[in-house]
Amino acid sequence: MNFFGDLFGFILTIVIGGISGWIAGRIMKSEHSMLVNILIGVVGGAVAGALFGLIGIHFGGFIGYIICGIAGSCLLITIVRLIKK
């Protein structure tokens, strides 16, 4: 286990999740704060990555991870909206 490699991967995951959450918030016209959208992006990206992986779809590279994160974030924003109703 490489501590610096793991730390870099963790930080990169948060950055990519944050970017995707911010973009998804703009696409979905989210009423949440930017911080909440970033958190939704991190969680949504992780969930979407796991779900896509289960069905055999794997993303690679920065753009692939952003697309996956945006998809997951949009899904999570939709779920949050449905729960609030």
Coordinates of N, CA and C in Angstrom, one line a residue:
M1 N 0.8 -1.2 0.0 CA 0.0 0.0 0.0 C 0.9 1.2 0.0
N2 N 0.6 2.1 -0.9 CA 1.4 3.4 -1.0 C 0.6 4.5 -0.5
F3 N 1.0 5.1 0.7 CA 0.2 6.1 1.3 C 0.0 7.3 0.4
F4 N 1.1 7.8 -0.3 CA 1.0 9.0 -1.1 C 0.1 8.7 -2.3
G5 N 0.2 7.5 -2.9 CA -0.7 7.1 -4.0 C -2.1 7.1 -3.6
D6 N -2.4 6.5 -2.4 CA -3.7 6.4 -1.9 C -4.3 7.8 -1.6
L7 N -3.4 8.6 -1.0 CA -3.8 10.0 -0.7 C -4.1 10.8 -1.9
F8 N -3.3 10.6 -2.9 CA -3.5 11.4 -4.2 C -4.8 10.9 -4.8
G9 N -5.1 9.6 -4.8 CA -6.3 9.0 -5.4 C -7.5 9.5 -4.7
F10 N -7.4 9.6 -3.4 CA -8.5 10.1 -2.5 C -8.8 11.6 -2.9
I11 N -7.8 12.4 -2.9 CA -7.9 13.8 -3.2 C -8.5 14.0 -4.6
L12 N -8.0 13.2 -5.6 CA -8.4 13.3 -7.0 C -9.9 12.9 -7.0
T13 N -10.3 11.9 -6.3 CA -11.7 11.5 -6.2 C -12.6 12.7 -5.7
I14 N -12.2 13.4 -4.7 CA -12.9 14.5 -4.2 C -13.0 15.6 -5.2
V15 N -11.9 15.9 -5.8 CA -11.9 17.0 -6.8 C -12.8 16.7 -8.0
I16 N -12.7 15.5 -8.5 CA -13.5 15.1 -9.7 C -15.0 15.1 -9.2
G17 N -15.3 14.5 -8.0 CA -16.6 14.5 -7.5 C -17.2 15.9 -7.3
G18 N -16.3 16.8 -6.9 CA -16.7 18.2 -6.7 C -17.1 18.9 -8.0
I19 N -16.2 18.7 -9.0 CA -16.5 19.3 -10.3 C -17.8 18.7 -10.9
S20 N -18.0 17.4 -10.8 CA -19.2 16.8 -11.3 C -20.4 17.2 -10.6
G21 N -20.3 17.3 -9.3 CA -21.5 17.8 -8.5 C -21.8 19.2 -8.8
W22 N -20.8 20.1 -9.0 CA -21.1 21.4 -9.4 C -21.8 21.5 -10.8
I23 N -21.3 20.7 -11.8 CA -21.8 20.7 -13.1 C -23.3 20.1 -13.0
A24 N -23.5 19.1 -12.3 CA -24.8 18.5 -12.2 C -25.8 19.4 -11.5
G25 N -25.3 20.2 -10.6 CA -26.2 21.2 -9.9 C -26.6 22.2 -10.9
R26 N -25.7 22.6 -11.8 CA -26.1 23.6 -12.9 C -27.1 23.0 -13.9
I27 N -26.8 21.8 -14.3 CA -27.7 21.1 -15.3 C -29.1 20.9 -14.7
M28 N -29.1 20.4 -13.5 CA -30.4 20.1 -12.8 C -31.1 21.3 -12.2
K29 N -30.4 22.5 -12.2 CA -30.9 23.7 -11.6 C -31.2 23.4 -10.1
S30 N -30.2 22.8 -9.5 CA -30.4 22.4 -8.1 C -30.5 23.7 -7.2
E31 N -31.4 23.5 -6.2 CA -31.6 24.6 -5.2 C -30.6 24.5 -4.0
H32 N -29.8 23.5 -4.0 CA -28.8 23.3 -2.9 C -27.6 24.3 -3.1
S33 N -26.9 24.4 -2.0 CA -25.7 25.2 -2.0 C -24.6 24.5 -2.8
M34 N -23.6 25.3 -3.1 CA -22.5 24.7 -3.9 C -21.8 23.6 -3.1
L35 N -21.7 23.7 -1.8 CA -21.1 22.7 -0.9 C -21.9 21.4 -1.0
V36 N -23.2 21.5 -0.9 CA -24.1 20.3 -0.9 C -23.9 19.7 -2.3
N37 N -23.9 20.5 -3.4 CA -23.7 19.9 -4.7 C -22.4 19.2 -4.9
I38 N -21.4 19.7 -4.3 CA -20.1 19.1 -4.3 C -20.1 17.7 -3.5
L39 N -20.8 17.7 -2.4 CA -20.9 16.5 -1.6 C -21.8 15.5 -2.4
I40 N -22.8 15.9 -3.0 CA -23.6 15.1 -3.9 C -22.8 14.5 -5.0
G41 N -21.9 15.3 -5.6 CA -21.0 14.9 -6.6 C -20.1 13.8 -6.2
V42 N -19.5 13.9 -5.0 CA -18.6 12.9 -4.5 C -19.4 11.6 -4.3
V43 N -20.5 11.6 -3.6 CA -21.3 10.4 -3.3 C -21.9 9.9 -4.6
G44 N -22.4 10.7 -5.5 CA -23.0 10.3 -6.7 C -22.0 9.7 -7.7
G45 N -20.8 10.2 -7.7 CA -19.8 9.6 -8.6 C -19.4 8.3 -8.1
A46 N -19.3 8.1 -6.8 CA -18.9 6.8 -6.2 C -20.0 5.7 -6.5
V47 N -21.3 6.1 -6.3 CA -22.4 5.2 -6.5 C -22.5 4.9 -8.0
A48 N -22.4 5.9 -8.8 CA -22.5 5.6 -10.3 C -21.4 4.7 -10.8
G49 N -20.2 5.0 -10.3 CA -19.0 4.2 -10.7 C -19.2 2.7 -10.3
A50 N -19.8 2.5 -9.1 CA -20.0 1.1 -8.6 C -21.1 0.5 -9.5
L51 N -22.2 1.2 -9.7 CA -23.3 0.7 -10.5 C -22.9 0.4 -11.9
F52 N -22.2 1.3 -12.6 CA -21.7 1.1 -13.9 C -20.8 -0.1 -14.0
G53 N -19.9 -0.2 -13.0 CA -19.0 -1.4 -12.9 C -19.7 -2.7 -12.8
L54 N -20.8 -2.7 -12.1 CA -21.6 -4.0 -11.9 C -22.2 -4.4 -13.3
I55 N -22.5 -3.5 -14.1 CA -23.1 -3.9 -15.4 C -22.0 -3.9 -16.5
G56 N -20.8 -3.8 -16.1 CA -19.7 -4.0 -17.1 C -19.2 -2.8 -17.8
I57 N -19.7 -1.6 -17.4 CA -19.2 -0.3 -18.0 C -18.2 0.3 -17.2
H58 N -17.0 0.5 -17.7 CA -15.9 1.1 -17.0 C -15.4 2.4 -17.7
F59 N -15.2 3.4 -16.9 CA -14.8 4.7 -17.4 C -13.3 4.8 -17.1
G60 N -12.6 5.5 -18.0 CA -11.2 5.7 -17.8 C -10.9 7.1 -18.1
G61 N -9.9 7.7 -17.5 CA -9.4 9.0 -17.7 C -10.3 10.0 -17.0
F62 N -9.8 11.2 -17.0 CA -10.5 12.3 -16.3 C -11.9 12.6 -16.8
I63 N -12.0 12.7 -18.2 CA -13.3 13.0 -18.8 C -14.3 11.9 -18.5
G64 N -13.9 10.6 -18.6 CA -14.8 9.5 -18.2 C -15.3 9.5 -16.8
Y65 N -14.4 9.9 -15.9 CA -14.8 10.0 -14.5 C -15.8 11.2 -14.3
I66 N -15.5 12.2 -15.0 CA -16.4 13.4 -14.9 C -17.8 13.0 -15.4
I67 N -17.9 12.4 -16.5 CA -19.2 11.9 -17.1 C -19.9 11.0 -16.1
C68 N -19.2 10.1 -15.6 CA -19.8 9.1 -14.6 C -20.2 9.9 -13.4
G69 N -19.4 10.8 -12.9 CA -19.8 11.6 -11.7 C -21.0 12.5 -12.0
I70 N -21.1 13.1 -13.2 CA -22.3 13.9 -13.5 C -23.5 13.1 -13.5
A71 N -23.4 11.9 -14.2 CA -24.6 11.0 -14.2 C -25.1 10.6 -12.8
G72 N -24.1 10.2 -12.0 CA -24.5 9.8 -10.6 C -25.0 11.0 -9.8
S73 N -24.5 12.2 -10.0 CA -24.9 13.3 -9.3 C -26.3 13.8 -9.7
C74 N -26.6 13.7 -11.0 CA -27.9 14.0 -11.5 C -28.9 13.1 -10.9
L75 N -28.6 11.8 -10.9 CA -29.5 10.8 -10.4 C -29.7 11.0 -8.9
L76 N -28.7 11.4 -8.1 CA -28.8 11.6 -6.7 C -29.6 12.9 -6.4
I77 N -29.5 13.9 -7.2 CA -30.3 15.1 -7.1 C -31.7 14.8 -7.3
T78 N -32.0 14.0 -8.4 CA -33.4 13.6 -8.7 C -34.0 12.8 -7.5
I79 N -33.2 11.9 -6.9 CA -33.7 11.1 -5.8 C -34.0 12.0 -4.6
V80 N -33.1 13.0 -4.3 CA -33.3 13.9 -3.2 C -34.6 14.7 -3.4
R81 N -34.8 15.2 -4.7 CA -36.0 15.9 -5.0 C -37.3 15.1 -4.8
L82 N -37.2 13.8 -5.2 CA -38.4 13.0 -5.0 C -38.7 12.7 -3.5
I83 N -37.7 12.5 -2.8 CA -37.8 12.3 -1.3 C -38.4 13.5 -0.6
K84 N -38.0 14.7 -1.1 CA -38.5 16.0 -0.4 C -40.0 16.2 -0.7
K85 N -40.5 15.7 -1.8 CA -41.9 15.9 -2.2 C -42.9 15.3 -1.2

